[in-house]
Amino acid sequence: MDVLALLADGFATSLSPVNLMIVIIGVTAGLFIGAMPGLGSVNGVAIVLPLTFIVPPSSAIILLAAIYYGAMYGGAVSSVLLGIPGASTAVATTFDGRPMAQQGKAGLALIAAAVASFVGGTISVVLFTLFAAPLADLALAFGPAEEFALVLLAFTTFVGLGGDDILKTIVMICLGLVLSTVGLDLISGQPRLIFGDMPGFYSGISFLVLAIGVYGVGEVLHTIETSKSAPAVTPARLTFRELADGLRRMNRLWKTMSIGSFLGFFVGMLPAAGATPASLMAYGIAKTTSREPESFGKGNIEGVAAPETANNAASTGSLLPMLTLGIPGSPTTALLLGGMVMWGLVPGPMLFIEQPDFVWGLISSLYTANFAAVAINLALIPLFVWALRMPFTVLCAMVLVLCIVGGFAPSQKMHDVWLIAGFGIAGYLLRKADYPLAPLVLALVLGPLMEKSFRQTLIAEQGDMMAFVERPLSATFIAIAVLFFLLPLIKVWRARSGKAAISPAE
Amino acid sequence: MLTADRAIALAIIGLSLYFMSHAIALPIGWNGETGGPGGGAFPFWLSLIMALCAAGVLIRSFGTPDDGLPFFDPETIRSVAAVAIALTATIALTPILGAYVSIVLFLLWYLRVFGGHGWTLTLSLTAATPLFLFFFFEVTLKILLPKGWTEPLFLPLYATFF
C-alpha cells in the first residue's frame, strides 16, 4: 500500500539519530512546559520557536511538534498533583485526577493519564496517517476561491462553535486580520498601515511577535494575577506493582478510550473547538455511559482516562487541516504553520508532493513522539514533583527574559521587542475582559492567505463576486460558513420563541 | 467590571478609527482596472466591522446590570503593573546599557525584590542566565544581542569565540 511505503520512508527520516534525539528533547521539554501551571503547548511553542533556529527547518518542526505532544501529556501532571490544570486542555483531568491524588492514588492517576494519552495519541496518529493523503489530494483541486472560502469557514467556526461572546470574537478576528495587512500591499507593493512611516512596520507584524506577546508576556501577567500563593504539591510515588495494576485497570477502559480518541480527533480538526472542548465532551460521554456515574468527580480512573485520550487525539487532529490544507486547527498549530512559512515550507497539498520526505518524516515522528512521551512521562514523575515546587516568581522571570531575547533574535530589531511588550499587556487586558485570544492569533496567521486568495479570485474573474459561489467546492464551504455564522442567531431565536411559548402558560 | 468593559470597547473603537485613517492612504474602493478591491480595502472595511462590533459591546453594556466586581483588585493591579513597568524599563534600557546589564538588573529586581527569594537563588540565576544567553545566542546561533555602552567589554570575548 502506498501510504505504508511513504510512512516507512518517513520512519527512515524520523528514526535517524539526530531526529530521534530531537524528539526526545522536544518531548521532555514539552512535558515540563505542559506540567507547569499556566504554561501549555501554545505558550511552549511560542517561547521556544525563536530558539529553534539552532536546527535545520525540518528538524525544527519535528522539535516543535514533539514539544506540542509532550505538553499535552504534561498538562495532566499538574492537574493531578496540584489540582490546577497545567493547561486549559487538562481542565477535565482535574475533576477525577485531583480526588484520586487526595485519596493517595496520585501515582495511579498519573499512570492512567499517561497511558490514556498514549492510546489517544496513537489512535489519532493512525487516523491522521489514513486521512492525510486523501485530504491533501482533495485540496490539490483548490483554487484561490476555495482557499478564501475555507479560511472564511475557519473563522466562522469561532462565531458558531467558539462559545465566547460573539461580538468580542468578531472584534478579535478583525483585529488579527487588520494587523496582518500591516506592511506592503501584496498586489500593488505599496506600503500601508505603517503608522507615520515607522520603518519597523514595513516588514509587517510577525505572527511570532504577537504569539510571544500574547502567550508569553500576557500569560505571565495572567499567572501573576491567578497564583498569589504557592500551591501544595501532592507527593506521588510510582512502583512497578502500581504500574502493573494501572495497566490492568486501563485494559478495561477500551471503550472509553476509543470514544475519546475518535471524538478528540474530529473535534480537534475544527479551529474553534480543539482539545479543551473535546476533553470536556469525552468526560461527559464517559460519565453518562458509565454504569456508576455518581462515582465520577470522586476519583474514578475513567474520568482521568476519557479527557486525556481526547485532548491528545485533538492535538493530532488539529495538525491534519494545518498540514494538508494550510488551515490550522488550533492556536498551537497556527504557530507551527507560521514557523513553517518562516522556514520556507508552505503547508498545504503541494507540500505532500514537493516535500514528501519532510511530511512523512513529521508524521512518523508523531509515532516516535508518542512512545517517547509515555516512557519519559512515567520515568520522570519524581522529577515533576520536584519541578512543580518551583516558585512561580522564578518561572515567570525566566519566561519574561526568554520573551525579550527570543523576540529580538529572529529579526534583531528592538521594534519587535516593544511590540511584544505592547501585545502582552494589551492581550492580558483583553483576555481579562473576555475577548478570546485564539481567533486573534489565527487571524494574523491566516490574514495574508485570506486577502491574497480573495483578491486573486476577483482579479481572475474581473471583479465578479459570483466566482466564490459558482465553484461547487467553494460554494459548499461558504454555505457551511454562513450556517456557522447564523448558528448563534438561530440559538437566540429558538431560546426566545421557547420562552414565548412557556410564558403564556405560566 | 462594566466600566472596564466600556473603556476597552471605546479603546477598540479608537484603534479602529486610527487604522481606518491610515488605510485610506491606498484605494479602499473597487479597483476598476485590475478588478477586485484596492490595497486599502481589506484593512479599512475590517476596521469598520471591528469598530461596529466594539460599538455593539459598548451599547449592550448600558443594558446590563453591573455585577459589582472590580476589574482589578488592588493587590493584582500593584503586582501586574510592577512587572509591566519593570519589563518596559528593561526593554528601554536594553539598547543603552546592553541586553546583559538590563536583563541582570531585571532578574535582580524580579527575584530579590518582587519574588522575595534569598540571595543564593537570586545570584545563581542572575549569573547563569546571561551566560546561557551568551553561549546560546551569540556563540551558537551567531545572533548578536544589543550591547549599547557595554560593547567594548565584549570585544575580547568576540575575539575568543569567533
XYZ file of C-alpha atoms in Angstrom:
668
model
C 0.000 0.000 0.000
C 1.113 3.477 -0.892
C 0.650 5.114 2.489
C 2.635 2.392 4.231
C 5.546 2.832 1.848
C 5.534 6.574 2.398
C 5.305 6.066 6.141
C 8.199 3.627 6.053
C 10.262 6.264 4.246
C 9.164 8.715 6.907
C 10.443 6.435 9.639
C 13.792 6.349 7.914
C 13.891 10.123 8.443
C 12.434 10.307 11.922
C 14.429 7.400 13.319
C 17.728 8.943 12.295
C 19.806 9.522 15.447
C 19.567 13.317 15.158
C 15.800 13.397 14.749
C 15.291 10.776 17.421
C 17.265 12.903 19.834
C 15.293 15.966 18.802
C 12.042 14.129 19.517
C 13.286 13.097 22.943
C 14.474 16.619 23.795
C 11.244 18.131 22.479
C 9.008 15.712 24.342
C 10.918 16.205 27.593
C 10.795 19.993 27.269
C 7.122 19.776 26.351
C 6.360 17.576 29.344
C 7.855 20.142 31.718
C 6.251 23.098 29.958
C 2.900 21.330 29.981
C 3.283 20.373 33.617
C 3.869 23.971 34.721
C 0.573 25.524 35.698
C -0.313 28.280 33.277
C 2.038 27.161 30.536
C 0.540 24.934 27.867
C 1.535 23.751 24.439
C 0.811 27.096 22.820
C 2.995 29.008 25.285
C 5.743 26.426 24.966
C 5.782 26.595 21.183
C 5.603 30.416 21.184
C 8.513 30.797 23.599
C 10.673 28.044 22.124
C 10.135 28.903 18.428
C 12.875 31.553 18.254
C 15.311 29.105 19.850
C 14.762 26.506 17.117
C 16.983 28.364 14.652
C 19.679 26.141 16.048
C 18.490 23.135 13.972
C 17.533 22.809 10.280
C 13.894 23.647 9.370
C 12.585 20.103 9.058
C 14.094 19.139 12.413
C 12.791 22.371 13.929
C 9.228 21.407 13.025
C 9.735 17.928 14.456
C 11.080 19.565 17.629
C 8.070 21.871 17.904
C 5.635 19.042 17.191
C 7.343 16.998 19.916
C 7.006 19.905 22.357
C 3.347 20.188 21.396
C 2.929 16.493 22.047
C 4.868 16.449 25.298
C 2.914 19.423 26.610
C -0.319 17.507 26.029
C 0.962 14.681 28.223
C 2.402 17.081 30.787
C -0.814 19.024 31.277
C -2.226 16.157 33.301
C 0.653 16.194 35.792
C -0.234 19.442 37.499
C -3.949 18.647 37.223
C -3.311 15.611 39.396
C -0.531 16.818 41.688
C -1.617 20.436 42.216
C -5.289 20.346 41.335
C -4.569 23.185 38.911
C -4.766 22.321 35.224
C -1.311 22.569 33.652
C -3.026 23.916 30.568
C -6.649 24.632 29.743
C -6.713 21.358 27.830
C -6.263 19.444 31.088
C -9.145 21.087 32.952
C -11.320 17.972 32.778
C -8.446 15.878 34.141
C -8.653 17.713 37.480
C -12.252 16.517 38.028
C -11.208 13.000 38.929
C -7.417 13.276 38.909
C -7.363 15.573 41.934
C -9.689 13.424 44.098
C -7.558 10.389 43.207
C -4.436 12.224 44.372
C -6.142 13.201 47.611
C -7.001 9.552 48.212
C -3.286 8.734 47.907
C -3.648 7.364 44.384
C -1.696 10.119 42.629
C 0.654 7.582 41.063
C -2.226 5.588 39.637
C -3.852 8.750 38.269
C -0.622 9.730 36.536
C -0.269 6.248 35.038
C -3.861 6.438 33.814
C -3.228 9.865 32.283
C -0.033 8.758 30.550
C -1.493 5.518 29.188
C -4.695 7.252 28.079
C -2.647 9.958 26.365
C -0.668 7.265 24.627
C -3.783 5.447 23.410
C -5.419 8.710 22.287
C -2.236 9.836 20.609
C -1.648 6.553 18.818
C -5.210 6.041 17.556
C -5.330 9.621 16.313
C -1.943 9.361 14.582
C -3.205 6.281 12.752
C -6.320 8.235 11.728
C -4.066 11.100 10.727
C -1.986 8.800 8.520
C -5.103 7.456 6.818
C -6.723 10.847 6.213
C -3.705 12.983 5.364
C -3.027 11.818 1.797
C -6.666 11.752 0.575
C -7.338 15.160 2.108
C -4.217 16.585 0.506
C -5.315 15.090 -2.837
C -8.687 16.749 -2.468
C -7.015 20.018 -1.562
C -4.972 19.907 -4.761
C -8.131 20.879 -6.627
C -8.378 24.070 -4.554
C -8.032 27.371 -6.337
C -7.921 30.767 -4.631
C -11.739 30.810 -4.370
C -11.713 27.589 -2.337
C -8.850 28.854 -0.200
C -10.762 32.002 0.639
C -13.932 30.062 1.386
C -12.021 27.673 3.638
C -10.380 30.462 5.640
C -13.772 32.112 5.994
C -15.130 28.789 7.211
C -12.323 28.542 9.773
C -13.243 31.948 11.199
C -16.963 31.310 11.278
C -16.396 28.208 13.429
C -15.273 30.626 16.150
C -18.553 32.504 15.811
C -20.735 29.405 15.635
C -18.947 26.989 17.959
C -16.441 29.052 19.917
C -18.718 29.646 22.895
C -17.241 33.080 23.529
C -19.058 36.364 23.248
C -19.846 36.706 19.530
C -19.249 40.442 19.178
C -15.938 40.138 21.011
C -14.944 37.163 18.856
C -15.592 39.150 15.668
C -13.614 42.087 17.075
C -10.636 39.799 17.657
C -10.858 38.176 14.208
C -10.957 41.602 12.543
C -8.110 42.905 14.703
C -5.935 39.960 13.725
C -6.778 40.378 10.037
C -6.094 44.124 10.100
C -2.763 43.564 11.874
C -1.897 41.034 9.166
C -2.301 43.723 6.471
C 0.408 45.913 8.011
C 3.429 46.224 5.739
C 3.483 46.115 1.973
C 0.299 45.587 -0.017
C 0.826 42.237 -1.693
C -0.748 43.215 -5.031
C 0.410 46.808 -5.575
C 3.536 46.614 -3.420
C 2.750 49.937 -1.759
C 3.330 50.369 1.984
C 0.187 50.523 4.103
C -0.639 50.917 7.795
C 2.939 51.826 8.576
C 1.752 54.363 11.171
C 3.598 57.512 10.212
C 6.351 55.810 8.255
C 7.776 53.717 11.082
C 10.407 51.558 9.353
C 9.760 48.618 11.657
C 6.287 48.134 10.189
C 7.424 47.829 6.564
C 8.104 44.128 7.012
C 4.712 43.625 8.640
C 3.889 42.220 12.060
C 5.321 38.742 12.522
C 2.988 36.120 13.991
C 5.848 35.316 16.330
C 5.765 38.797 17.849
C 2.046 38.543 18.539
C 2.374 34.984 19.852
C 5.277 35.738 22.201
C 3.447 38.863 23.373
C 0.099 37.234 23.988
C 1.186 33.744 25.071
C 4.476 34.708 26.743
C 4.211 38.126 28.373
C 0.399 38.088 28.562
C 0.382 34.640 30.128
C 2.942 35.680 32.758
C 0.821 38.683 33.742
C -2.192 36.401 33.941
C -0.246 33.905 36.061
C 0.837 36.679 38.444
C -2.804 37.505 38.919
C -4.067 33.971 39.429
C -1.245 32.495 41.510
C -0.879 34.570 44.606
C 0.196 31.739 46.865
C 2.341 28.736 46.076
C 0.118 25.663 45.707
C 0.632 22.466 47.681
C 2.171 19.604 45.732
C 0.811 16.151 46.418
C 3.686 13.698 46.500
C 3.472 10.769 44.095
C 5.482 7.607 44.143
C 5.476 5.043 41.435
C 6.192 1.366 41.937
C 6.179 -1.408 39.388
C 3.260 -3.012 41.183
C 1.266 0.171 40.756
C 2.257 0.319 37.117
C 1.058 -3.251 36.543
C -2.119 -2.543 38.462
C -2.704 0.649 36.459
C -2.198 -1.118 33.139
C -4.627 -3.843 34.162
C -7.282 -1.314 35.074
C -6.717 0.649 31.889
C -7.265 -2.537 29.929
C -10.920 -2.388 30.954
C -11.355 1.140 29.651
C -11.001 0.412 25.954
C -14.479 1.666 25.117
C -13.975 4.994 26.887
C -10.561 5.476 25.355
C -11.736 4.639 21.820
C -14.646 7.070 22.073
C -12.289 9.706 23.461
C -9.796 9.168 20.641
C -12.262 9.416 17.770
C -14.138 12.304 19.348
C -10.925 14.158 20.089
C -9.536 13.665 16.617
C -12.579 15.017 14.794
C -13.353 17.824 17.252
C -9.690 18.799 17.202
C -9.826 19.462 13.476
C -12.216 22.374 13.986
C -10.357 25.635 14.566
C -12.761 26.893 17.213
C -13.097 23.657 19.131
C -9.891 21.778 19.826
C -8.526 19.925 22.801
C -10.329 21.651 25.671
C -13.924 21.142 24.481
C -13.000 17.679 23.178
C -11.755 16.597 26.600
C -14.829 18.020 28.334
C -17.112 16.236 25.857
C -15.242 12.952 26.296
C -15.582 13.299 30.068
C -19.295 13.957 29.687
C -19.807 10.923 27.466
C -17.787 8.663 29.770
C -19.893 9.816 32.713
C -23.275 9.387 31.047
C -22.457 5.984 29.583
C -20.900 4.729 32.798
C -22.700 2.187 34.948
C -21.822 4.198 38.031
C -21.980 7.877 37.001
C -22.124 9.021 40.648
C -18.526 7.890 41.207
C -17.296 10.476 38.678
C -15.767 13.529 40.316
C -14.833 11.434 43.332
C -11.756 9.790 41.885
C -12.900 7.483 39.086
C -9.979 6.377 36.927
C -12.253 6.505 33.880
C -12.700 10.239 34.489
C -8.953 10.668 34.027
C -8.683 8.374 31.020
C -11.504 9.924 28.981
C -10.319 13.565 28.847
C -6.667 12.582 28.476
C -7.302 10.386 25.423
C -9.439 13.119 23.908
C -7.036 16.029 24.387
C -4.115 14.118 22.913
C -6.206 12.920 19.996
C -7.372 16.504 19.441
C -3.831 17.808 19.275
C -3.111 15.368 16.446
C -6.458 16.159 14.837
C -5.674 19.853 14.708
C -2.452 19.085 12.827
C -4.398 17.488 9.972
C -6.008 20.600 8.413
C -2.808 22.553 9.090
C -0.600 20.181 7.168
C -2.980 19.179 4.368
C -4.963 22.374 3.781
C -2.739 25.030 5.311
C -5.552 25.973 7.723
C -4.511 25.421 11.339
C -6.929 23.658 13.673
C -5.709 25.367 16.859
C -3.569 28.307 18.028
C -0.600 25.981 18.565
C -0.818 24.585 15.042
C -1.206 28.181 13.804
C 2.218 28.851 15.327
C 3.623 25.698 13.743
C 2.232 26.911 10.427
C 3.778 30.341 10.914
C 7.081 28.693 11.782
C 6.971 26.512 8.677
C 6.260 29.527 6.452
C 9.164 31.328 8.117
C 11.429 28.430 7.165
C 10.171 28.342 3.594
C 7.957 25.276 3.934
C 4.450 26.224 2.861
C 1.896 23.846 4.382
C -0.844 22.607 2.106
C -1.321 19.917 -0.525
C 1.756 20.937 -2.521
C 3.934 20.108 0.468
C 2.895 16.453 0.126
C 4.120 16.473 -3.472
C 7.186 18.666 -3.179
C 8.466 17.645 0.239
C 7.214 14.099 0.871
C 10.324 13.326 2.942
C 9.541 16.147 5.285
C 5.795 15.472 5.536
C 6.126 11.761 6.202
C 9.108 12.343 8.444
C 6.948 14.644 10.543
C 4.025 12.200 10.593
C 6.224 9.282 11.585
C 7.868 11.437 14.239
C 4.429 11.680 15.859
C 4.546 7.909 16.366
C 8.003 8.061 17.913
C 6.990 11.098 19.969
C 4.120 9.085 21.419
C 6.378 6.253 22.529
C 8.956 8.681 23.865
C 6.338 10.712 25.713
C 4.735 7.816 27.559
C 8.103 6.386 28.613
C 9.635 9.701 29.653
C 6.431 10.757 31.361
C 6.359 7.693 33.599
C 10.085 7.726 34.241
C 10.229 11.378 35.228
C 7.304 11.532 37.649
C 9.582 12.119 40.685
C 11.240 14.952 38.783
C 7.863 16.564 38.051
C 7.008 16.506 41.736
C 10.250 18.374 42.363
C 9.843 20.800 39.441
C 6.312 21.734 40.434
C 7.704 23.070 43.719
C 9.477 25.764 41.718
C 8.027 29.117 42.758
C 6.067 31.000 40.105
C 8.302 34.030 40.530
C 11.310 32.077 39.231
C 9.362 30.590 36.329
C 7.836 33.942 35.337
C 11.170 35.765 35.459
C 12.758 33.175 33.170
C 9.831 33.268 30.732
C 9.987 37.074 30.523
C 13.725 37.041 29.819
C 13.157 34.444 27.081
C 10.365 36.618 25.656
C 12.660 39.635 25.394
C 15.621 37.785 23.918
C 13.552 35.339 21.865
C 11.548 38.227 20.441
C 14.699 40.052 19.463
C 16.557 37.115 17.928
C 14.616 36.385 14.681
C 14.525 39.961 13.317
C 17.184 41.548 15.532
C 15.072 44.669 15.892
C 14.133 46.312 19.192
C 10.948 47.393 17.398
C 9.663 43.819 17.687
C 10.512 43.622 21.380
C 8.467 46.763 22.023
C 5.566 45.256 20.082
C 5.828 42.104 22.202
C 5.525 44.130 25.393
C 2.584 46.059 23.914
C 0.785 42.944 22.701
C 1.466 41.232 26.023
C -0.096 43.959 28.136
C -2.972 44.543 25.704
C -3.557 40.799 25.378
C -3.673 40.400 29.145
C -6.278 43.174 29.475
C -8.357 41.872 26.555
C -8.323 38.345 27.970
C -9.423 39.705 31.336
C -12.331 41.430 29.586
C -13.366 38.092 27.974
C -12.039 38.756 24.493
C -10.864 35.382 23.095
C -7.218 35.328 22.002
C -7.180 32.221 19.792
C -9.096 33.883 16.886
C -6.692 36.837 17.050
C -3.615 34.659 16.562
C -5.282 32.521 13.899
C -6.433 35.633 12.035
C -2.944 37.104 11.978
C -1.526 33.861 10.587
C -4.313 33.331 8.038
C -4.834 37.005 7.135
C -2.337 37.160 4.252
C -3.753 33.952 2.724
C -7.307 35.227 3.078
C -6.614 38.581 1.444
C -4.442 37.096 -1.287
C -6.955 34.407 -2.256
C -9.836 36.905 -2.166
C -8.114 39.406 -4.398
C -6.597 36.805 -6.733
C -10.032 35.328 -7.347
C -11.526 38.722 -8.110
C -8.682 39.717 -10.417
C -9.009 36.450 -12.311
C -12.777 36.882 -12.632
C -12.681 40.610 -13.459
C -14.192 41.544 -10.124
C -17.129 39.157 -10.289
C -18.131 38.244 -6.715
C -20.165 35.314 -8.023
C -16.859 33.496 -8.566
C -16.971 32.359 -4.931
C -20.317 30.599 -5.244
C -20.081 29.305 -8.805
C -17.485 26.664 -7.990
C -19.081 23.717 -6.177
C -16.397 23.221 -3.504
C -16.112 26.871 -2.599
C -19.914 27.235 -2.638
C -20.174 24.344 -0.182
C -17.607 25.873 2.156
C -19.337 29.231 2.004
C -22.720 27.650 2.677
C -21.342 25.900 5.782
C -19.638 29.156 6.820
C -22.950 31.034 6.560
C -24.575 28.297 8.614
C -21.960 28.614 11.372
C -22.351 32.353 11.307
C -26.114 32.095 11.690
C -25.925 29.379 14.354
C -25.809 31.790 17.319
C -28.695 33.772 15.847
C -30.741 30.587 15.466
C -29.955 29.669 19.075
C -31.060 33.093 20.309
C -34.215 32.919 18.201
C -35.072 29.439 19.453
C -34.433 30.459 23.048
C -36.729 33.481 22.593
C -39.522 31.568 20.881
C -39.126 28.874 23.524
C -39.591 31.455 26.253
C -42.545 32.968 24.435
C -44.152 29.560 24.302
C -43.621 28.964 28.001
C -44.521 32.365 29.381
C -48.253 32.358 28.457
C -48.625 29.040 30.227
C -47.253 30.440 33.439
C -16.414 45.445 35.530
C -18.779 47.401 33.275
C -16.554 50.482 33.390
C -13.583 48.447 32.206
C -15.707 46.749 29.545
C -16.784 50.151 28.233
C -13.274 51.592 28.389
C -11.880 48.671 26.391
C -14.705 48.893 23.838
C -14.003 52.617 23.447
C -10.285 51.957 23.059
C -11.001 49.399 20.323
C -13.255 51.877 18.514
C -10.467 54.455 18.744
C -7.938 51.951 17.430
C -10.243 51.024 14.526
C -10.640 54.679 13.570
C -6.885 55.109 13.750
C -6.384 52.093 11.470
C -9.017 53.434 9.075
C -7.340 56.844 8.932
C -4.141 55.101 7.805
C -5.845 52.602 5.486
C -7.297 55.361 3.274
C -3.780 56.129 2.060
C -4.437 53.379 -0.511
C -7.660 52.970 -2.546
C -10.375 51.410 -0.409
C -12.993 51.034 -3.108
C -13.357 48.781 -6.126
C -10.404 48.964 -8.431
C -11.881 49.190 -11.932
C -8.780 48.267 -13.894
C -7.491 45.145 -12.213
C -10.804 44.004 -10.800
C -11.241 43.486 -7.096
C -10.743 45.781 -4.158
C -7.865 48.239 -3.747
C -4.948 47.869 -1.371
C -6.566 49.775 1.464
C -9.913 47.965 1.260
C -9.099 44.997 3.481
C -7.800 46.966 6.459
C -10.405 49.714 6.022
C -13.568 47.642 5.938
C -12.370 45.135 8.530
C -11.536 48.021 10.866
C -15.035 49.320 10.273
C -16.557 45.939 11.224
C -14.299 45.901 14.285
C -15.487 49.394 15.272
C -19.140 48.423 14.775
C -18.794 45.275 16.887
C -16.990 47.190 19.640
C -19.791 49.771 19.470
C -22.204 46.871 19.875
C -20.343 45.761 23.005
C -20.496 49.344 24.295
C -24.218 49.783 23.631
C -25.001 46.394 25.147
C -23.147 47.334 28.332
C -25.749 50.028 29.052
C -28.498 47.437 29.110
C -26.792 45.025 31.524
C -26.669 45.478 35.293
C -23.190 45.842 36.813
C -22.006 42.711 38.583
C -20.280 44.944 41.125
C -16.992 43.079 40.809
C -13.933 45.264 40.302
C -11.881 44.631 37.154
C -8.723 44.749 39.253
C -8.365 44.136 42.931
C -5.722 46.421 44.484
C -3.202 43.625 45.027
C -3.444 42.406 41.422
C -3.022 45.803 39.874
C 0.006 46.515 42.041
C 1.870 43.332 41.139
C 0.841 43.254 37.467
C 1.693 46.944 37.000
C 5.036 46.471 38.759
C 6.002 43.651 36.383
C 4.731 45.547 33.339
C 6.770 48.625 34.325
C 9.861 46.543 35.051
C 9.543 44.842 31.660
C 9.139 48.183 29.875
C 12.139 49.621 31.720
C 14.217 46.579 30.808
C 13.363 46.930 27.120
C 14.026 50.672 27.220
C 17.414 50.135 28.844
C 18.461 47.315 26.507
C 19.740 49.479 23.605
C 21.511 51.824 26.056
C 23.069 49.568 28.687
C 23.023 46.418 26.575
C 20.929 43.283 26.965
C 23.241 41.744 29.532
C 23.156 44.643 32.007
C 19.432 45.296 31.670
C 18.486 41.620 31.985
C 20.694 41.217 35.058
C 19.046 44.271 36.630
C 15.621 42.882 35.737
C 16.384 39.483 37.290
C 17.821 41.072 40.435
C 14.662 43.111 40.854
C 12.272 40.283 39.966
C 13.822 37.527 42.042
C 15.022 39.506 45.049
C 12.560 42.397 45.399
C 9.400 41.135 43.682
C 9.776 37.427 44.372
C 11.413 37.791 47.791
C 13.885 34.983 47.152
C 17.143 34.517 49.037
C 20.453 35.812 47.726
C 21.751 32.328 46.855
C 18.958 31.637 44.393
C 18.879 35.195 43.091
C 22.600 35.430 42.424
C 22.975 31.969 40.930
C 20.116 32.516 38.472
C 21.229 36.053 37.700
C 24.711 34.772 36.900
C 23.613 31.694 34.952
C 21.071 33.406 32.688
C 23.418 35.814 30.844
C 25.968 33.024 30.454
C 23.340 30.786 28.862
C 22.123 33.631 26.637
C 25.647 34.446 25.506
C 26.585 30.896 24.625
C 23.216 30.029 23.094
C 22.506 33.132 21.042
C 25.878 34.690 20.335
C 28.236 31.728 20.190
C 25.907 29.035 18.803
C 23.371 30.958 16.738
C 25.628 33.922 15.859
C 22.854 36.334 16.807
C 24.327 39.394 18.490
C 22.224 40.857 21.265
C 22.244 44.645 21.750
C 25.281 45.768 23.779
C 24.908 49.562 23.992
C 27.614 51.118 26.135
C 28.958 47.724 27.120
C 30.061 46.927 23.562
C 33.823 47.474 24.210
C 33.714 44.951 27.053
C 32.657 42.241 24.623
C 35.435 42.739 22.103
C 37.838 40.325 23.845
C 35.016 37.768 24.077
C 34.297 38.070 20.364
C 37.986 37.574 19.678
C 37.914 34.382 21.752
C 34.747 32.800 20.398
C 34.516 33.888 16.762
